[in-house]
Structure formats: C-alpha cells, structure tokens
C-alpha cells in the first residue's frame, strides 16, 4: 500500500499515519526526510503530510515529506529547538477560572500564533465554575482581548456550553489546543467528540508505546469535521525567542503606535518622545499588554 497520509503522532522514528481513506497505519520514517535545513525540521511531526510506501512486515515506510504551511517550534527540555506540530491554521488558547489566567502567558501564545501564522481563538472553559470563582477576572480578560479584536468563546466541557459553536469553528481546519495544564484541553477534545476515546485507545495499541501516548502530540479527526491536535503534558507550546517581526505581529496595537515614536528604534522604555508609553499612560494601550511586550522583547534576539 502506498500513497499520501497525515502524521497523527510520532514516537521517535515511528509514526502513526492516517491515510486518505481514514485508515490508521504504523510506519517507520526514512532518516532525514528533508535533506537540507536545520536538524529539528528534517523529520516528520504531528500534522505533517508524507508519502508512504510498503515496508517490511506490517509497517509502512514514510519516504517523503510534503512542503509545510507552517511548523510550531518550541524549546525541548534542554532548551534546544524542537518541532512539535505542522500545518496548523487555528490555535485554541484555552483559559479557565482555575488555574487562574495569566495575561503574560496569553500574550506569549498570541505572539507565537501570529508568528506561525495561524488564527487565534481564545476559549474561556469551565464556564460552569464561573459563579464559584473569580468571575471579575474572567470578565476583564474577555473585555481586554475582545477589545483588541481577538475572538473569545465561552465553553464548558462539563455542561456543554459553547461546544456546538466550537465544533462549527473547527470544521474544515487544523486546530491546535494550547493552554496551562488543567484548563480542560483534553476534556474539550472528548466533549467535542465522545467517540474519540475509543480511537485514542486504538492509537495507543498501534504505537505499542503506551507510556509515550501521554506525552506526545496527537492529531484527532473529529467526526463533525476538522483535525484537532492536543498535546498532553505541561510543555505544550511556548514561542521560541520571538523576533522583532514576531512581536510586531503579536502586538499590532503597539506596533502601530510605535510609528509615532520620535526614534525609529525606540524600545518604549525611557526614550523621550515615546508614543507607546504616552498611549499606555493615557489608557489607549492596556498596561498589561505593554508589560508583556517589554518582557518578551527583553528575551528576544
Ligand atoms: N467544572 C469543570 N471542570 C472541567 C471542565 N473541563 C475540564 N474540567 C476538569 O479540569 C481538570 C483538568 O482537565 P484536563 O482536560 O485534563 O485539562 P488539560 O490539562 O488542559 O488537558 C479535570 O479534572 C477535568 O474534569 C469544565 O468545563 N468544567
Ligand atoms: Mg490534557
Ligand atoms: Zn516608543
């Protein structure tokens, strides 16, 4: 059997592929599917499209990697660049009343999403807990990001609020779930498609590496349409050293205002004639956004 397939998960040199007819297949990958470029971009990752051919025994062989629309790179546990997922067109940034949302983390995600590039959707999950917790902080978060033009959707994996709307938003796209551990990413995946649990089990059996199934990104085909990537574990995704361009894309309101700074290389700290600082003081740029920008800029190359 040969053809084109999408990578559902990768365990070292082993891949789980989904063929164009929807069948799941174990495969091994040829070394260095891509001949040139940085080492971390040469292997197939979750969300990639590959060509495969029959191999020895029951495993296929991935022989070529199709060009990527984008690839998400994050630091591995030693801080080296590592490709996590590819061909993403929408990123679902999930927050919840608990754990408490952190605007610095949301801004970090938004910067990385703009750099991919992909469309962000901010999801406020656990809406069923709102009464019992800090409803004010959630309302402020929705007002802040809604006001900046980002779409915001309330959901509950528990009582089903917003789930049908979310299904609509996912149809026809490849979406990636990100957010702090415990916000409900995996619960949302299950709420979107209760049948997935069975397929998850099937995947784990196929991989023969059950212990990895809890740490490796998986691409799920939703029965309502669309592919959804969930990355278990805490190290889901953080931008890899945003460049000045990434920052401008992640903070369009600051980038636009910066045109009016007296110095074209103004860093918006203590320079005279800084339009960004003036706008923040006048309340036209949210102070938390400027704080996030300066923090990320401090880390940037
Ligand atoms: N009340 C409530 N609890 C939820 C909701 N979504 C997830 N949880 C709970 O939050 C915890 C973490 O969920 P999980 O899906 O594992 O979060 P993940 O780490 O982001 O994948 C679990 O105990 C879930 O049952 C929700 O919408 N409402
Ligand atoms: Mg999870
Ligand atoms: Zn400035």
Short mmCIF file of C-alpha atoms and ligand atoms in Angstrom, two decimals:
data_model
loop_
_atom_site.label_atom_id
_atom_site.label_comp_id
_atom_site.label_asym_id
_atom_site.label_seq_id
_atom_site.Cartn_x
_atom_site.Cartn_y
_atom_site.Cartn_z
CA UNK A 1 0.00 0.00 0.00
CA UNK A 2 1.30 3.45 -0.83
CA UNK A 3 0.00 6.99 -1.06
CA UNK A 4 -0.26 10.20 0.89
CA UNK A 5 -1.04 10.31 4.60
CA UNK A 6 -1.13 12.68 7.54
CA UNK A 7 1.02 12.15 10.62
CA UNK A 8 -1.20 11.53 13.65
CA UNK A 9 1.62 11.07 16.16
CA UNK A 10 5.32 10.45 16.23
CA UNK A 11 7.19 8.23 18.68
CA UNK A 12 10.89 8.58 17.92
CA UNK A 13 11.41 7.08 14.46
CA UNK A 14 7.95 5.52 14.46
CA UNK A 15 4.89 7.29 13.06
CA UNK A 16 1.18 6.71 13.14
CA UNK A 17 -0.28 7.78 9.82
CA UNK A 18 -3.83 8.42 8.70
CA UNK A 19 -4.31 7.53 5.06
CA UNK A 20 -6.58 9.49 2.73
CA UNK A 21 -9.29 6.88 3.32
CA UNK A 22 -9.03 7.45 7.08
CA UNK A 23 -7.23 4.25 7.97
CA UNK A 24 -4.59 4.33 10.72
CA UNK A 25 -1.24 2.81 9.84
CA UNK A 26 2.06 2.22 11.63
CA UNK A 27 5.09 3.41 9.77
CA UNK A 28 8.78 3.99 10.19
CA UNK A 29 10.35 7.08 8.76
CA UNK A 30 13.35 7.23 6.49
CA UNK A 31 16.10 9.23 8.10
CA UNK A 32 16.23 12.91 7.13
CA UNK A 33 13.11 13.12 5.00
CA UNK A 34 14.33 16.60 4.21
CA UNK A 35 17.93 16.86 3.03
CA UNK A 36 18.64 20.48 3.86
CA UNK A 37 17.95 22.90 6.66
CA UNK A 38 18.18 22.72 10.44
CA UNK A 39 18.15 19.26 12.02
CA UNK A 40 14.95 19.82 14.01
CA UNK A 41 12.99 20.47 10.80
CA UNK A 42 14.08 17.35 8.90
CA UNK A 43 11.80 14.77 10.49
CA UNK A 44 8.03 14.40 10.09
CA UNK A 45 5.96 15.64 13.02
CA UNK A 46 2.31 15.55 14.07
CA UNK A 47 0.22 17.26 11.35
CA UNK A 48 2.72 16.72 8.54
CA UNK A 49 1.73 15.18 5.22
CA UNK A 50 4.01 12.41 3.96
CA UNK A 51 4.24 9.96 1.10
CA UNK A 52 4.49 6.34 2.17
CA UNK A 53 5.36 3.02 0.57
CA UNK A 54 5.04 -0.59 1.72
CA UNK A 55 7.82 -1.73 4.07
CA UNK A 56 8.94 -5.00 5.62
CA UNK A 57 6.31 -6.69 7.75
CA UNK A 58 3.26 -4.74 8.82
CA UNK A 59 4.84 -1.29 8.87
CA UNK A 60 4.83 1.21 6.04
CA UNK A 61 7.77 3.49 5.29
CA UNK A 62 7.44 7.27 5.12
CA UNK A 63 9.62 8.28 2.18
CA UNK A 64 8.94 11.96 1.55
CA UNK A 65 7.68 14.99 3.41
CA UNK A 66 5.28 17.37 1.68
CA UNK A 67 6.06 21.09 1.98
CA UNK A 68 4.72 22.58 5.21
CA UNK A 69 2.46 25.58 5.54
CA UNK A 70 3.98 26.23 8.96
CA UNK A 71 5.62 24.41 11.83
CA UNK A 72 5.44 25.06 15.52
CA UNK A 73 8.86 25.12 17.14
CA UNK A 74 9.30 25.03 20.90
CA UNK A 75 12.22 24.53 23.23
CA UNK A 76 12.80 20.93 24.37
CA UNK A 77 13.76 20.11 27.97
CA UNK A 78 17.33 21.26 27.23
CA UNK A 79 16.18 24.48 25.60
CA UNK A 80 17.01 23.35 22.07
CA UNK A 81 14.54 23.93 19.23
CA UNK A 82 12.12 21.08 18.66
CA UNK A 83 9.35 20.84 16.08
CA UNK A 84 6.05 19.99 17.77
CA UNK A 85 3.35 20.15 15.08
CA UNK A 86 2.91 21.28 11.49
CA UNK A 87 0.28 22.66 9.12
CA UNK A 88 -1.80 24.39 11.79
CA UNK A 89 -4.32 27.02 10.73
CA UNK A 90 -6.05 27.78 14.01
CA UNK A 91 -4.81 27.82 17.61
CA UNK A 92 -7.23 27.50 20.51
CA UNK A 93 -5.78 29.28 23.53
CA UNK A 94 -7.67 27.78 26.46
CA UNK A 95 -8.04 29.51 29.80
CA UNK A 96 -10.32 28.78 32.74
CA UNK A 97 -11.30 30.31 36.09
CA UNK A 98 -8.97 27.67 37.54
CA UNK A 99 -5.99 27.60 37.12
CA UNK A 100 -6.08 31.42 37.27
CA UNK A 101 -5.44 33.00 33.86
CA UNK A 102 -2.12 34.77 33.39
CA UNK A 103 -2.22 37.57 30.81
CA UNK A 104 1.54 37.34 30.26
CA UNK A 105 1.12 33.71 29.16
CA UNK A 106 -1.84 34.59 26.90
CA UNK A 107 0.25 37.34 25.22
CA UNK A 108 3.10 34.87 24.75
CA UNK A 109 0.74 32.45 23.00
CA UNK A 110 -0.78 35.20 20.86
CA UNK A 111 2.70 36.26 19.72
CA UNK A 112 3.61 32.71 18.75
CA UNK A 113 0.29 32.22 16.96
CA UNK A 114 0.75 35.43 14.96
CA UNK A 115 4.27 34.31 14.04
CA UNK A 116 3.17 30.88 12.77
CA UNK A 117 0.97 32.39 11.28
CA UNK A 118 -2.39 31.00 12.38
CA UNK A 119 -5.75 32.32 13.55
CA UNK A 120 -6.15 32.55 17.33
CA UNK A 121 -9.34 31.74 19.24
CA UNK A 122 -9.43 32.43 22.97
CA UNK A 123 -11.52 29.85 24.79
CA UNK A 124 -12.79 30.50 28.31
CA UNK A 125 -13.51 26.97 29.50
CA UNK A 126 -15.17 25.78 32.75
CA UNK A 127 -17.86 28.44 32.37
CA UNK A 128 -19.92 26.27 34.75
CA UNK A 129 -17.48 27.25 37.53
CA UNK A 130 -17.76 30.99 36.99
CA UNK A 131 -20.12 31.71 39.86
CA UNK A 132 -17.88 29.99 42.33
CA UNK A 133 -14.65 31.64 41.32
CA UNK A 134 -13.21 34.92 40.14
CA UNK A 135 -15.86 35.98 37.65
CA UNK A 136 -14.44 39.52 37.61
CA UNK A 137 -11.02 38.41 36.35
CA UNK A 138 -12.67 36.36 33.59
CA UNK A 139 -14.87 39.28 32.56
CA UNK A 140 -11.80 41.57 32.49
CA UNK A 141 -9.91 39.03 30.38
CA UNK A 142 -12.78 38.77 27.89
CA UNK A 143 -13.05 42.57 27.73
CA UNK A 144 -9.29 43.03 27.24
CA UNK A 145 -8.84 40.52 24.41
CA UNK A 146 -12.27 41.03 22.87
CA UNK A 147 -11.46 44.75 22.82
CA UNK A 148 -8.21 44.06 20.97
CA UNK A 149 -10.20 42.23 18.30
CA UNK A 150 -9.48 38.62 19.26
CA UNK A 151 -12.43 36.22 19.09
CA UNK A 152 -13.44 34.87 22.50
CA UNK A 153 -15.70 31.88 23.17
CA UNK A 154 -17.04 30.56 26.49
CA UNK A 155 -17.26 26.79 26.83
CA UNK A 156 -17.88 24.11 29.40
CA UNK A 157 -16.67 20.60 28.79
CA UNK A 158 -18.90 19.71 31.74
CA UNK A 159 -22.32 21.14 30.81
CA UNK A 160 -21.75 21.54 27.07
CA UNK A 161 -21.97 25.33 26.80
CA UNK A 162 -20.34 26.58 23.60
CA UNK A 163 -19.38 23.11 22.38
CA UNK A 164 -21.61 23.18 19.29
CA UNK A 165 -20.26 26.64 18.37
CA UNK A 166 -16.74 25.33 18.82
CA UNK A 167 -17.48 22.35 16.55
CA UNK A 168 -18.52 24.82 13.84
CA UNK A 169 -15.29 26.77 14.28
CA UNK A 170 -13.18 23.62 13.94
CA UNK A 171 -14.84 22.19 10.82
CA UNK A 172 -12.55 22.34 7.80
CA UNK A 173 -9.49 23.41 9.81
CA UNK A 174 -6.48 22.00 11.58
CA UNK A 175 -6.62 23.40 15.10
CA UNK A 176 -4.14 23.16 17.94
CA UNK A 177 -5.07 23.28 21.63
CA UNK A 178 -2.74 25.20 23.93
CA UNK A 179 -3.01 26.45 27.48
CA UNK A 180 -1.86 25.82 31.01
CA UNK A 181 -2.13 22.29 32.32
CA UNK A 182 -5.54 21.68 33.91
CA UNK A 183 -7.59 24.22 31.94
CA UNK A 184 -9.50 21.39 30.24
CA UNK A 185 -7.91 20.87 26.82
CA UNK A 186 -8.30 17.09 26.85
CA UNK A 187 -11.79 17.38 28.34
CA UNK A 188 -12.79 19.70 25.49
CA UNK A 189 -11.45 17.19 22.96
CA UNK A 190 -13.64 14.50 24.49
CA UNK A 191 -16.67 16.81 24.73
CA UNK A 192 -16.32 17.69 21.05
CA UNK A 193 -16.28 14.06 20.03
CA UNK A 194 -17.18 11.44 22.64
CA UNK A 195 -16.16 8.69 20.20
CA UNK A 196 -12.54 9.80 20.29
CA UNK A 197 -11.75 7.87 23.45
CA UNK A 198 -12.07 4.61 21.53
CA UNK A 199 -9.80 5.84 18.78
CA UNK A 200 -7.26 7.05 21.34
CA UNK A 201 -7.12 3.53 22.70
CA UNK A 202 -6.69 2.19 19.20
CA UNK A 203 -3.81 4.59 18.63
CA UNK A 204 -2.03 3.62 21.83
CA UNK A 205 -2.28 -0.03 20.90
CA UNK A 206 -0.97 0.72 17.42
CA UNK A 207 2.01 2.64 18.71
CA UNK A 208 2.93 -0.13 21.11
CA UNK A 209 4.45 2.59 23.24
CA UNK A 210 1.70 3.32 25.71
CA UNK A 211 3.92 5.34 28.00
CA UNK A 212 4.59 7.88 25.23
CA UNK A 213 0.93 8.37 24.40
CA UNK A 214 0.62 10.64 27.42
CA UNK A 215 3.49 12.92 26.34
CA UNK A 216 3.26 13.11 22.58
CA UNK A 217 1.05 15.43 20.49
CA UNK A 218 -1.88 13.65 18.79
CA UNK A 219 -3.95 14.70 15.82
CA UNK A 220 -7.60 13.69 16.14
CA UNK A 221 -10.06 13.56 13.25
CA UNK A 222 -13.30 14.99 14.66
CA UNK A 223 -16.39 13.22 13.38
CA UNK A 224 -18.01 16.65 12.96
CA UNK A 225 -15.14 17.67 10.66
CA UNK A 226 -11.68 19.12 11.15
CA UNK A 227 -8.49 17.91 12.77
CA UNK A 228 -7.64 18.79 16.36
CA UNK A 229 -4.19 18.50 17.94
CA UNK A 230 -3.90 18.02 21.71
CA UNK A 231 -0.51 17.97 23.38
CA UNK A 232 -0.59 16.26 26.74
CA UNK A 233 1.75 17.35 29.48
CA UNK A 234 2.75 20.81 30.56
CA UNK A 235 5.27 21.62 27.83
CA UNK A 236 2.61 22.26 25.23
CA UNK A 237 3.96 25.28 23.48
CA UNK A 238 5.93 28.43 24.05
CA UNK A 239 7.33 30.70 21.38
CA UNK A 240 10.93 30.18 20.52
CA UNK A 241 12.59 33.58 21.03
CA UNK A 242 10.26 35.98 19.25
CA UNK A 243 11.93 38.20 16.69
CA UNK A 244 11.08 41.89 16.30
CA UNK A 245 8.70 40.89 13.47
CA UNK A 246 7.01 38.28 15.67
CA UNK A 247 6.49 40.92 18.35
CA UNK A 248 5.02 43.36 15.86
CA UNK A 249 2.60 40.67 14.66
CA UNK A 250 1.69 39.66 18.21
CA UNK A 251 1.12 43.22 19.41
CA UNK A 252 -0.38 45.05 16.42
CA UNK A 253 -1.75 47.87 18.59
CA UNK A 254 1.76 48.61 19.91
CA UNK A 255 3.43 48.23 16.52
CA UNK A 256 1.01 50.72 15.01
CA UNK A 257 1.52 53.26 17.78
CA UNK A 258 5.33 52.88 17.56
CA UNK A 259 5.28 54.63 14.16
CA UNK A 260 4.76 57.85 16.12
CA UNK A 261 7.75 57.40 18.46
CA UNK A 262 10.41 60.07 17.93
CA UNK A 263 13.15 57.45 17.38
CA UNK A 264 12.52 54.72 14.84
CA UNK A 265 14.45 52.24 17.00
CA UNK A 266 12.61 53.29 20.18
CA UNK A 267 12.34 50.43 22.70
CA UNK A 268 9.50 52.12 24.58
CA UNK A 269 11.31 52.15 27.90
CA UNK A 270 12.69 55.58 28.85
CA UNK A 271 13.22 57.24 25.45
CA UNK A 272 11.97 60.81 25.01
CA UNK A 273 9.06 61.24 22.63
CA UNK A 274 7.85 57.63 23.05
CA UNK A 275 4.31 57.44 21.66
CA UNK A 276 3.76 53.94 23.06
CA UNK A 277 4.49 54.98 26.62
CA UNK A 278 2.29 58.02 26.21
CA UNK A 279 -0.57 55.87 24.85
CA UNK A 280 -0.23 53.43 27.75
CA UNK A 281 -0.33 56.29 30.24
CA UNK A 282 -3.39 57.73 28.52
CA UNK A 283 -5.11 54.32 28.71
CA UNK A 284 -5.14 53.73 24.95
CA UNK A 285 -2.83 50.71 25.24
CA UNK A 286 -3.65 48.25 28.04
CA UNK A 287 -0.79 48.38 30.59
CA UNK A 288 -0.64 44.58 30.80
CA UNK A 289 -0.03 44.40 27.06
CA UNK A 290 2.90 46.82 27.21
CA UNK A 291 4.32 44.89 30.17
CA UNK A 292 4.10 41.61 28.20
CA UNK A 293 5.66 43.25 25.15
CA UNK A 294 8.62 44.60 27.11
CA UNK A 295 9.13 41.25 28.84
CA UNK A 296 9.14 39.36 25.56
CA UNK A 297 11.33 41.97 23.90
CA UNK A 298 13.85 41.55 26.73
CA UNK A 299 14.10 37.86 25.74
CA UNK A 300 14.08 38.42 22.03
CA UNK A 301 17.07 38.04 19.78
N1 LIG B 1 -16.17 22.06 36.11
C1 LIG B 1 -15.46 21.81 35.01
N2 LIG B 1 -14.36 21.06 35.09
C2 LIG B 1 -13.66 20.83 33.94
C3 LIG B 1 -14.04 21.36 32.70
N3 LIG B 1 -13.14 20.97 31.77
C4 LIG B 1 -12.22 20.24 32.42
N4 LIG B 1 -12.52 20.14 33.74
C5 LIG B 1 -11.74 19.43 34.76
O1 LIG B 1 -10.46 20.04 34.87
C6 LIG B 1 -9.45 19.06 35.09
C7 LIG B 1 -8.34 19.16 34.05
O2 LIG B 1 -8.89 18.81 32.79
P1 LIG B 1 -7.99 18.29 31.57
O3 LIG B 1 -8.90 18.12 30.42
O4 LIG B 1 -7.17 17.13 31.96
O5 LIG B 1 -7.04 19.56 31.37
P2 LIG B 1 -5.75 19.69 30.40
O6 LIG B 1 -4.55 19.52 31.27
O7 LIG B 1 -5.80 21.10 29.88
O8 LIG B 1 -5.86 18.68 29.33
C8 LIG B 1 -10.16 17.72 35.11
O9 LIG B 1 -10.41 17.36 36.44
C9 LIG B 1 -11.46 18.00 34.38
O10 LIG B 1 -12.50 17.15 34.79
C10 LIG B 1 -15.25 22.16 32.66
O11 LIG B 1 -15.67 22.70 31.62
N5 LIG B 1 -15.91 22.35 33.84
MG1 LIG B 2 -4.59 17.21 28.68
ZN1 LIG B 3 8.49 54.22 21.83
#
